[in-house]
Amino acid sequence: MALISNSPVMNDKVFKDATFTADAQSMTIEGTIIRSIVLLFCVVAAAIIPWHIFFSQLPAGETEEMYRSAAAYAAGSITPYMIGGVIVGLIMAVIISFKPHLAPVLSIPYALAEGVAIGGISAFTESMYPGIVMQAASSTFAVFFVMLLLYYKRIIVPTAKFRAVLTAAILGVGVVYLINFIMGFWGTGLSMVNSNSGISIGFSALVCIIASLSLLCDFQIIENAAARRAPKYMAWYGAFAMMVTLIWLYLEILRLLSKLRSRN
């Protein structure tokens, strides 16, 4: 995965390498925003499916033990949806990352697949901590608009050094998650990632900050690409890359809130 500036898919090189001809239409910031909204709608719409399947199986007015047992069963029923969504979404993301010109065709399937995966994860988390999904979603959008304001007012400007440090931080987080994933095959994992200790909460908060700062670089790259009159299909790529960062930010905030709620 290319990691030149900030996120796994958003980097200047992709936009600079895009072929542009004089008679082609160029991407615009407005066009990228519209496409981002379309992809966000697809994510939410697809998430409703596993969410409905999960909660339709939960009993009402039962004891906590029976409720948790039903939740575990319901989680098993939507696991294939989540696994399928993750696999399809990953395949789509890899293809788009290496073939940006396919973004207009594959971005929506990617958003739908990710929506199914996120819907399942969110439903199970909501069953354990009621209200947490709304908190995570509202926090994600709040962070997005704060970062957008900070960039628009040039309060924080992503410099070359800023992007280099952020790239190193993202790579570091990726290594930690990879180690945790591999350890999972032996039924264990890193307490820094999986527990609700103070260190684990601090780690999750740090990752949320890194994901938030990645949005600043996304904004900058999209703005620069539009100014350089990158080809129109790159608007779909920009929207796709923005969605990757937003999904990452939402999942990290959801993880952080889960750790905090589990301590109560």
PDB file of C-alpha atoms in Angstrom:
ATOM      1  CA  MET A   1       0.000   0.000   0.000  1.00  0.00           C
ATOM      2  CA  ALA A   2       1.275   3.396  -0.938  1.00  0.00           C
ATOM      3  CA  LEU A   3       1.967   5.548   2.062  1.00  0.00           C
ATOM      4  CA  ILE A   4       3.512   8.696   0.675  1.00  0.00           C
ATOM      5  CA  SER A   5       1.561  11.308   2.522  1.00  0.00           C
ATOM      6  CA  ASN A   6      -1.006  10.118   4.976  1.00  0.00           C
ATOM      7  CA  SER A   7      -3.455   7.287   4.414  1.00  0.00           C
ATOM      8  CA  PRO A   8      -3.074   3.840   2.837  1.00  0.00           C
ATOM      9  CA  VAL A   9      -4.607   5.036  -0.448  1.00  0.00           C
ATOM     10  CA  MET A  10      -4.470   8.850  -0.540  1.00  0.00           C
ATOM     11  CA  ASN A  11      -1.168  10.243  -1.758  1.00  0.00           C
ATOM     12  CA  ASP A  12       0.136  12.889  -4.127  1.00  0.00           C
ATOM     13  CA  LYS A  13       1.871  10.393  -6.395  1.00  0.00           C
ATOM     14  CA  VAL A  14      -1.401   8.745  -7.410  1.00  0.00           C
ATOM     15  CA  PHE A  15      -2.808  12.074  -8.542  1.00  0.00           C
ATOM     16  CA  LYS A  16       0.423  13.193 -10.218  1.00  0.00           C
ATOM     17  CA  ASP A  17       0.640   9.933 -12.164  1.00  0.00           C
ATOM     18  CA  ALA A  18      -2.931  10.267 -13.451  1.00  0.00           C
ATOM     19  CA  THR A  19      -2.954  10.807 -17.207  1.00  0.00           C
ATOM     20  CA  PHE A  20      -4.544  14.069 -18.278  1.00  0.00           C
ATOM     21  CA  THR A  21      -5.399  15.132 -21.814  1.00  0.00           C
ATOM     22  CA  ALA A  22      -6.401  18.596 -22.902  1.00  0.00           C
ATOM     23  CA  ASP A  23      -9.898  17.572 -23.988  1.00  0.00           C
ATOM     24  CA  ALA A  24     -10.715  15.635 -20.827  1.00  0.00           C
ATOM     25  CA  GLN A  25     -12.844  16.995 -18.032  1.00  0.00           C
ATOM     26  CA  SER A  26     -10.959  17.610 -14.818  1.00  0.00           C
ATOM     27  CA  MET A  27     -11.910  16.752 -11.255  1.00  0.00           C
ATOM     28  CA  THR A  28     -13.298  19.408  -8.943  1.00  0.00           C
ATOM     29  CA  ILE A  29     -13.591  19.718  -5.190  1.00  0.00           C
ATOM     30  CA  GLU A  30     -17.374  19.973  -5.526  1.00  0.00           C
ATOM     31  CA  GLY A  31     -17.487  16.802  -7.605  1.00  0.00           C
ATOM     32  CA  THR A  32     -15.390  14.964  -5.038  1.00  0.00           C
ATOM     33  CA  ILE A  33     -17.721  16.095  -2.244  1.00  0.00           C
ATOM     34  CA  ILE A  34     -20.792  14.848  -4.127  1.00  0.00           C
ATOM     35  CA  ARG A  35     -19.187  11.478  -4.743  1.00  0.00           C
ATOM     36  CA  SER A  36     -18.144  11.247  -1.097  1.00  0.00           C
ATOM     37  CA  ILE A  37     -21.766  11.779  -0.056  1.00  0.00           C
ATOM     38  CA  VAL A  38     -22.881   9.043  -2.467  1.00  0.00           C
ATOM     39  CA  LEU A  39     -20.357   6.598  -0.997  1.00  0.00           C
ATOM     40  CA  LEU A  40     -21.330   7.529   2.557  1.00  0.00           C
ATOM     41  CA  PHE A  41     -24.984   6.862   1.724  1.00  0.00           C
ATOM     42  CA  CYS A  42     -24.017   3.444   0.312  1.00  0.00           C
ATOM     43  CA  VAL A  43     -22.095   2.581   3.494  1.00  0.00           C
ATOM     44  CA  VAL A  44     -25.035   3.507   5.731  1.00  0.00           C
ATOM     45  CA  ALA A  45     -27.617   1.764   3.523  1.00  0.00           C
ATOM     46  CA  ALA A  46     -25.612  -1.469   3.433  1.00  0.00           C
ATOM     47  CA  ALA A  47     -24.993  -1.341   7.192  1.00  0.00           C
ATOM     48  CA  ILE A  48     -28.740  -1.516   7.809  1.00  0.00           C
ATOM     49  CA  ILE A  49     -28.880  -5.103   6.512  1.00  0.00           C
ATOM     50  CA  PRO A  50     -26.743  -6.884   9.155  1.00  0.00           C
ATOM     51  CA  TRP A  51     -28.003  -4.422  11.775  1.00  0.00           C
ATOM     52  CA  HIS A  52     -31.611  -5.499  11.120  1.00  0.00           C
ATOM     53  CA  ILE A  53     -30.708  -9.196  10.977  1.00  0.00           C
ATOM     54  CA  PHE A  54     -28.879  -8.947  14.299  1.00  0.00           C
ATOM     55  CA  PHE A  55     -31.473  -7.063  16.331  1.00  0.00           C
ATOM     56  CA  SER A  56     -34.424  -8.998  14.896  1.00  0.00           C
ATOM     57  CA  GLN A  57     -33.055 -12.044  16.746  1.00  0.00           C
ATOM     58  CA  LEU A  58     -32.744 -10.412  20.158  1.00  0.00           C
ATOM     59  CA  PRO A  59     -35.510 -11.021  22.715  1.00  0.00           C
ATOM     60  CA  ALA A  60     -37.238  -8.220  24.567  1.00  0.00           C
ATOM     61  CA  GLY A  61     -37.846  -8.221  28.307  1.00  0.00           C
ATOM     62  CA  GLU A  62     -35.557 -11.156  29.075  1.00  0.00           C
ATOM     63  CA  THR A  63     -32.883 -11.503  31.726  1.00  0.00           C
ATOM     64  CA  GLU A  64     -29.411 -10.141  31.034  1.00  0.00           C
ATOM     65  CA  GLU A  65     -28.023 -13.669  30.765  1.00  0.00           C
ATOM     66  CA  MET A  66     -30.603 -14.686  28.167  1.00  0.00           C
ATOM     67  CA  TYR A  67     -30.075 -11.433  26.290  1.00  0.00           C
ATOM     68  CA  ARG A  68     -26.315 -11.966  26.080  1.00  0.00           C
ATOM     69  CA  SER A  69     -26.824 -15.556  24.968  1.00  0.00           C
ATOM     70  CA  ALA A  70     -29.162 -14.419  22.194  1.00  0.00           C
ATOM     71  CA  ALA A  71     -26.684 -11.681  21.231  1.00  0.00           C
ATOM     72  CA  ALA A  72     -23.906 -14.251  20.902  1.00  0.00           C
ATOM     73  CA  TYR A  73     -26.134 -16.384  18.663  1.00  0.00           C
ATOM     74  CA  ALA A  74     -27.143 -13.369  16.582  1.00  0.00           C
ATOM     75  CA  ALA A  75     -23.490 -12.389  16.206  1.00  0.00           C
ATOM     76  CA  GLY A  76     -22.772 -15.814  14.784  1.00  0.00           C
ATOM     77  CA  SER A  77     -25.544 -15.412  12.230  1.00  0.00           C
ATOM     78  CA  ILE A  78     -24.108 -12.166  10.850  1.00  0.00           C
ATOM     79  CA  THR A  79     -20.458 -13.216  10.989  1.00  0.00           C
ATOM     80  CA  PRO A  80     -20.517 -14.509   7.377  1.00  0.00           C
ATOM     81  CA  TYR A  81     -21.829 -11.111   6.264  1.00  0.00           C
ATOM     82  CA  MET A  82     -19.027  -9.323   8.115  1.00  0.00           C
ATOM     83  CA  ILE A  83     -16.310 -11.631   6.806  1.00  0.00           C
ATOM     84  CA  GLY A  84     -17.655 -11.376   3.276  1.00  0.00           C
ATOM     85  CA  GLY A  85     -17.857  -7.602   3.531  1.00  0.00           C
ATOM     86  CA  VAL A  86     -14.284  -7.334   4.787  1.00  0.00           C
ATOM     87  CA  ILE A  87     -12.917  -9.614   2.045  1.00  0.00           C
ATOM     88  CA  VAL A  88     -14.823  -7.962  -0.804  1.00  0.00           C
ATOM     89  CA  GLY A  89     -14.038  -4.491   0.530  1.00  0.00           C
ATOM     90  CA  LEU A  90     -10.333  -5.329   0.815  1.00  0.00           C
ATOM     91  CA  ILE A  91     -10.230  -6.715  -2.730  1.00  0.00           C
ATOM     92  CA  MET A  92     -11.977  -3.632  -4.101  1.00  0.00           C
ATOM     93  CA  ALA A  93      -9.668  -1.308  -2.141  1.00  0.00           C
ATOM     94  CA  VAL A  94      -6.512  -3.035  -3.405  1.00  0.00           C
ATOM     95  CA  ILE A  95      -7.699  -2.925  -7.023  1.00  0.00           C
ATOM     96  CA  ILE A  96      -8.666   0.754  -6.792  1.00  0.00           C
ATOM     97  CA  SER A  97      -5.375   1.632  -5.099  1.00  0.00           C
ATOM     98  CA  PHE A  98      -3.363   0.156  -7.973  1.00  0.00           C
ATOM     99  CA  LYS A  99      -5.844   1.027 -10.740  1.00  0.00           C
ATOM    100  CA  PRO A 100      -7.303   4.484  -9.885  1.00  0.00           C
ATOM    101  CA  HIS A 101      -9.077   4.709 -13.245  1.00  0.00           C
ATOM    102  CA  LEU A 102     -11.384   1.912 -12.030  1.00  0.00           C
ATOM    103  CA  ALA A 103     -12.552   4.005  -9.058  1.00  0.00           C
ATOM    104  CA  PRO A 104     -15.773   5.144 -10.822  1.00  0.00           C
ATOM    105  CA  VAL A 105     -16.765   1.478 -11.224  1.00  0.00           C
ATOM    106  CA  LEU A 106     -15.521  -0.089  -7.994  1.00  0.00           C
ATOM    107  CA  SER A 107     -15.980   2.653  -5.378  1.00  0.00           C
ATOM    108  CA  ILE A 108     -19.670   1.935  -4.816  1.00  0.00           C
ATOM    109  CA  PRO A 109     -19.165  -1.868  -4.479  1.00  0.00           C
ATOM    110  CA  TYR A 110     -16.383  -1.068  -1.989  1.00  0.00           C
ATOM    111  CA  ALA A 111     -18.681   1.200   0.027  1.00  0.00           C
ATOM    112  CA  LEU A 112     -21.472  -1.403   0.050  1.00  0.00           C
ATOM    113  CA  ALA A 113     -19.112  -4.174   1.181  1.00  0.00           C
ATOM    114  CA  GLU A 114     -17.621  -2.022   3.927  1.00  0.00           C
ATOM    115  CA  GLY A 115     -21.109  -1.000   5.001  1.00  0.00           C
ATOM    116  CA  VAL A 116     -22.102  -4.624   5.515  1.00  0.00           C
ATOM    117  CA  ALA A 117     -18.977  -5.276   7.608  1.00  0.00           C
ATOM    118  CA  ILE A 118     -19.379  -2.104   9.653  1.00  0.00           C
ATOM    119  CA  GLY A 119     -23.091  -2.770  10.196  1.00  0.00           C
ATOM    120  CA  GLY A 120     -22.329  -6.133  11.762  1.00  0.00           C
ATOM    121  CA  ILE A 121     -19.557  -4.792  13.973  1.00  0.00           C
ATOM    122  CA  SER A 122     -21.705  -1.854  15.044  1.00  0.00           C
ATOM    123  CA  ALA A 123     -24.735  -4.023  15.810  1.00  0.00           C
ATOM    124  CA  PHE A 124     -22.822  -6.367  18.092  1.00  0.00           C
ATOM    125  CA  THR A 125     -21.102  -3.474  19.868  1.00  0.00           C
ATOM    126  CA  GLU A 126     -24.429  -1.696  20.308  1.00  0.00           C
ATOM    127  CA  SER A 127     -25.916  -4.790  21.943  1.00  0.00           C
ATOM    128  CA  MET A 128     -23.174  -4.658  24.592  1.00  0.00           C
ATOM    129  CA  TYR A 129     -23.135  -0.886  25.074  1.00  0.00           C
ATOM    130  CA  PRO A 130     -26.473   0.698  24.077  1.00  0.00           C
ATOM    131  CA  GLY A 131     -26.101   4.094  22.442  1.00  0.00           C
ATOM    132  CA  ILE A 132     -22.426   3.650  21.602  1.00  0.00           C
ATOM    133  CA  VAL A 133     -22.906   3.580  17.811  1.00  0.00           C
ATOM    134  CA  MET A 134     -24.630   6.962  17.783  1.00  0.00           C
ATOM    135  CA  GLN A 135     -21.847   8.343  19.973  1.00  0.00           C
ATOM    136  CA  ALA A 136     -19.174   6.968  17.637  1.00  0.00           C
ATOM    137  CA  ALA A 137     -20.916   8.172  14.481  1.00  0.00           C
ATOM    138  CA  SER A 138     -21.574  11.676  15.828  1.00  0.00           C
ATOM    139  CA  SER A 139     -17.989  11.887  17.120  1.00  0.00           C
ATOM    140  CA  THR A 140     -16.665  10.871  13.708  1.00  0.00           C
ATOM    141  CA  PHE A 141     -18.612  13.584  11.919  1.00  0.00           C
ATOM    142  CA  ALA A 142     -17.675  16.123  14.585  1.00  0.00           C
ATOM    143  CA  VAL A 143     -13.984  15.327  14.101  1.00  0.00           C
ATOM    144  CA  PHE A 144     -14.400  15.516  10.325  1.00  0.00           C
ATOM    145  CA  PHE A 145     -15.896  19.001  10.416  1.00  0.00           C
ATOM    146  CA  VAL A 146     -13.366  20.222  12.999  1.00  0.00           C
ATOM    147  CA  MET A 147     -10.500  18.998  10.812  1.00  0.00           C
ATOM    148  CA  LEU A 148     -12.127  20.585   7.758  1.00  0.00           C
ATOM    149  CA  LEU A 149     -12.414  23.913   9.599  1.00  0.00           C
ATOM    150  CA  LEU A 150      -8.813  23.714  10.803  1.00  0.00           C
ATOM    151  CA  TYR A 151      -7.657  23.099   7.241  1.00  0.00           C
ATOM    152  CA  TYR A 152      -9.931  25.707   5.653  1.00  0.00           C
ATOM    153  CA  LYS A 153      -8.733  28.378   8.098  1.00  0.00           C
ATOM    154  CA  ARG A 154      -5.134  27.151   7.619  1.00  0.00           C
ATOM    155  CA  ILE A 155      -4.793  26.733  11.380  1.00  0.00           C
ATOM    156  CA  ILE A 156      -2.999  23.443  10.696  1.00  0.00           C
ATOM    157  CA  VAL A 157      -1.169  23.132   7.375  1.00  0.00           C
ATOM    158  CA  PRO A 158       0.208  19.673   6.490  1.00  0.00           C
ATOM    159  CA  THR A 159       3.857  20.341   5.648  1.00  0.00           C
ATOM    160  CA  ALA A 160       6.253  17.783   4.191  1.00  0.00           C
ATOM    161  CA  LYS A 161       7.607  17.047   7.670  1.00  0.00           C
ATOM    162  CA  PHE A 162       4.061  16.764   9.049  1.00  0.00           C
ATOM    163  CA  ARG A 163       3.173  14.203   6.377  1.00  0.00           C
ATOM    164  CA  ALA A 164       6.378  12.243   6.908  1.00  0.00           C
ATOM    165  CA  VAL A 165       5.791  11.954  10.669  1.00  0.00           C
ATOM    166  CA  LEU A 166       2.158  11.000  10.098  1.00  0.00           C
ATOM    167  CA  THR A 167       3.153   8.342   7.585  1.00  0.00           C
ATOM    168  CA  ALA A 168       5.585   6.842  10.085  1.00  0.00           C
ATOM    169  CA  ALA A 169       2.883   6.838  12.757  1.00  0.00           C
ATOM    170  CA  ILE A 170       0.413   5.069  10.445  1.00  0.00           C
ATOM    171  CA  LEU A 171       3.020   2.460   9.565  1.00  0.00           C
ATOM    172  CA  GLY A 172       3.694   1.932  13.264  1.00  0.00           C
ATOM    173  CA  VAL A 173       0.000   1.411  13.993  1.00  0.00           C
ATOM    174  CA  GLY A 174      -0.215  -0.997  11.079  1.00  0.00           C
ATOM    175  CA  VAL A 175       2.664  -3.071  12.449  1.00  0.00           C
ATOM    176  CA  VAL A 176       1.062  -3.226  15.901  1.00  0.00           C
ATOM    177  CA  TYR A 177      -2.266  -4.361  14.443  1.00  0.00           C
ATOM    178  CA  LEU A 178      -0.522  -6.925  12.239  1.00  0.00           C
ATOM    179  CA  ILE A 179       1.305  -8.417  15.223  1.00  0.00           C
ATOM    180  CA  ASN A 180      -1.955  -8.503  17.181  1.00  0.00           C
ATOM    181  CA  PHE A 181      -3.694 -10.239  14.252  1.00  0.00           C
ATOM    182  CA  ILE A 182      -0.975 -12.901  13.959  1.00  0.00           C
ATOM    183  CA  MET A 183      -1.021 -13.532  17.709  1.00  0.00           C
ATOM    184  CA  GLY A 184      -4.756 -14.109  17.426  1.00  0.00           C
ATOM    185  CA  PHE A 185      -4.122 -17.414  15.653  1.00  0.00           C
ATOM    186  CA  TRP A 186      -2.690 -18.691  18.945  1.00  0.00           C
ATOM    187  CA  GLY A 187      -5.638 -17.421  20.952  1.00  0.00           C
ATOM    188  CA  THR A 188      -3.809 -14.429  22.356  1.00  0.00           C
ATOM    189  CA  GLY A 189      -3.084 -10.824  21.433  1.00  0.00           C
ATOM    190  CA  LEU A 190      -1.549  -7.577  22.551  1.00  0.00           C
ATOM    191  CA  SER A 191      -3.113  -6.207  25.726  1.00  0.00           C
ATOM    192  CA  MET A 192      -2.258  -2.746  24.454  1.00  0.00           C
ATOM    193  CA  VAL A 193      -4.783  -3.305  21.668  1.00  0.00           C
ATOM    194  CA  ASN A 194      -7.426  -5.560  23.212  1.00  0.00           C
ATOM    195  CA  SER A 195      -7.690  -4.718  26.918  1.00  0.00           C
ATOM    196  CA  ASN A 196      -9.365  -1.790  28.647  1.00  0.00           C
ATOM    197  CA  SER A 197      -6.293  -0.778  30.634  1.00  0.00           C
ATOM    198  CA  GLY A 198      -5.101   2.788  30.806  1.00  0.00           C
ATOM    199  CA  ILE A 199      -2.292   2.027  28.354  1.00  0.00           C
ATOM    200  CA  SER A 200      -4.728   0.421  25.920  1.00  0.00           C
ATOM    201  CA  ILE A 201      -7.112   3.373  26.130  1.00  0.00           C
ATOM    202  CA  GLY A 202      -4.188   5.740  25.587  1.00  0.00           C
ATOM    203  CA  PHE A 203      -3.123   3.749  22.526  1.00  0.00           C
ATOM    204  CA  SER A 204      -6.626   3.884  21.052  1.00  0.00           C
ATOM    205  CA  ALA A 205      -6.820   7.629  21.706  1.00  0.00           C
ATOM    206  CA  LEU A 206      -3.488   8.081  19.921  1.00  0.00           C
ATOM    207  CA  VAL A 207      -4.703   6.093  16.911  1.00  0.00           C
ATOM    208  CA  CYS A 208      -7.863   8.234  16.786  1.00  0.00           C
ATOM    209  CA  ILE A 209      -5.681  11.347  16.708  1.00  0.00           C
ATOM    210  CA  ILE A 210      -3.560   9.892  13.901  1.00  0.00           C
ATOM    211  CA  ALA A 211      -6.674   9.036  11.875  1.00  0.00           C
ATOM    212  CA  SER A 212      -8.063  12.532  12.491  1.00  0.00           C
ATOM    213  CA  LEU A 213      -4.866  14.216  11.305  1.00  0.00           C
ATOM    214  CA  SER A 214      -4.940  12.042   8.197  1.00  0.00           C
ATOM    215  CA  LEU A 215      -8.057  13.922   7.124  1.00  0.00           C
ATOM    216  CA  LEU A 216      -6.011  17.135   6.894  1.00  0.00           C
ATOM    217  CA  CYS A 217      -3.693  15.515   4.370  1.00  0.00           C
ATOM    218  CA  ASP A 218      -6.678  14.143   2.443  1.00  0.00           C
ATOM    219  CA  PHE A 219      -8.120  17.642   2.152  1.00  0.00           C
ATOM    220  CA  GLN A 220      -4.805  19.057   0.978  1.00  0.00           C
ATOM    221  CA  ILE A 221      -4.211  16.394  -1.661  1.00  0.00           C
ATOM    222  CA  ILE A 222      -7.733  16.710  -3.081  1.00  0.00           C
ATOM    223  CA  GLU A 223      -7.406  20.493  -3.217  1.00  0.00           C
ATOM    224  CA  ASN A 224      -4.012  20.309  -4.936  1.00  0.00           C
ATOM    225  CA  ALA A 225      -5.215  17.683  -7.402  1.00  0.00           C
ATOM    226  CA  ALA A 226      -8.220  19.808  -8.363  1.00  0.00           C
ATOM    227  CA  ALA A 227      -5.933  22.832  -8.820  1.00  0.00           C
ATOM    228  CA  ARG A 228      -3.682  20.771 -11.125  1.00  0.00           C
ATOM    229  CA  ARG A 229      -6.766  19.715 -13.109  1.00  0.00           C
ATOM    230  CA  ALA A 230      -6.417  15.986 -12.514  1.00  0.00           C
ATOM    231  CA  PRO A 231      -8.724  13.856 -14.703  1.00  0.00           C
ATOM    232  CA  LYS A 232     -12.361  13.621 -13.707  1.00  0.00           C
ATOM    233  CA  TYR A 233     -12.229   9.969 -12.652  1.00  0.00           C
ATOM    234  CA  MET A 234      -9.840  10.993  -9.870  1.00  0.00           C
ATOM    235  CA  ALA A 235     -12.789  12.664  -8.122  1.00  0.00           C
ATOM    236  CA  TRP A 236     -14.093   9.138  -7.486  1.00  0.00           C
ATOM    237  CA  TYR A 237     -10.664   8.086  -6.274  1.00  0.00           C
ATOM    238  CA  GLY A 238     -10.510  11.061  -3.923  1.00  0.00           C
ATOM    239  CA  ALA A 239     -13.967  10.217  -2.569  1.00  0.00           C
ATOM    240  CA  PHE A 240     -12.961   6.569  -2.128  1.00  0.00           C
ATOM    241  CA  ALA A 241      -9.767   7.527  -0.283  1.00  0.00           C
ATOM    242  CA  MET A 242     -11.685   9.923   1.950  1.00  0.00           C
ATOM    243  CA  MET A 243     -14.136   7.129   2.780  1.00  0.00           C
ATOM    244  CA  VAL A 244     -11.261   4.814   3.737  1.00  0.00           C
ATOM    245  CA  THR A 245     -10.056   7.378   6.277  1.00  0.00           C
ATOM    246  CA  LEU A 246     -13.549   8.041   7.654  1.00  0.00           C
ATOM    247  CA  ILE A 247     -14.268   4.337   8.096  1.00  0.00           C
ATOM    248  CA  TRP A 248     -10.945   3.886   9.854  1.00  0.00           C
ATOM    249  CA  LEU A 249     -11.670   6.852  12.124  1.00  0.00           C
ATOM    250  CA  TYR A 250     -15.173   5.566  12.976  1.00  0.00           C
ATOM    251  CA  LEU A 251     -13.921   2.090  13.881  1.00  0.00           C
ATOM    252  CA  GLU A 252     -11.134   3.511  16.045  1.00  0.00           C
ATOM    253  CA  ILE A 253     -13.540   5.808  17.877  1.00  0.00           C
ATOM    254  CA  LEU A 254     -15.928   2.869  18.354  1.00  0.00           C
ATOM    255  CA  ARG A 255     -13.057   0.814  19.774  1.00  0.00           C
ATOM    256  CA  LEU A 256     -12.026   3.630  22.127  1.00  0.00           C
ATOM    257  CA  LEU A 257     -15.575   4.166  23.391  1.00  0.00           C
ATOM    258  CA  SER A 258     -15.986   0.414  23.930  1.00  0.00           C
ATOM    259  CA  LYS A 259     -12.899   0.336  26.137  1.00  0.00           C
ATOM    260  CA  LEU A 260     -14.124   3.299  28.140  1.00  0.00           C
ATOM    261  CA  ARG A 261     -17.630   1.861  28.559  1.00  0.00           C
ATOM    262  CA  SER A 262     -16.267  -1.560  29.602  1.00  0.00           C
ATOM    263  CA  ARG A 263     -14.538   0.030  32.592  1.00  0.00           C
ATOM    264  CA  ASN A 264     -17.846   1.239  34.056  1.00  0.00           C
TER     265      ASN A 264
END
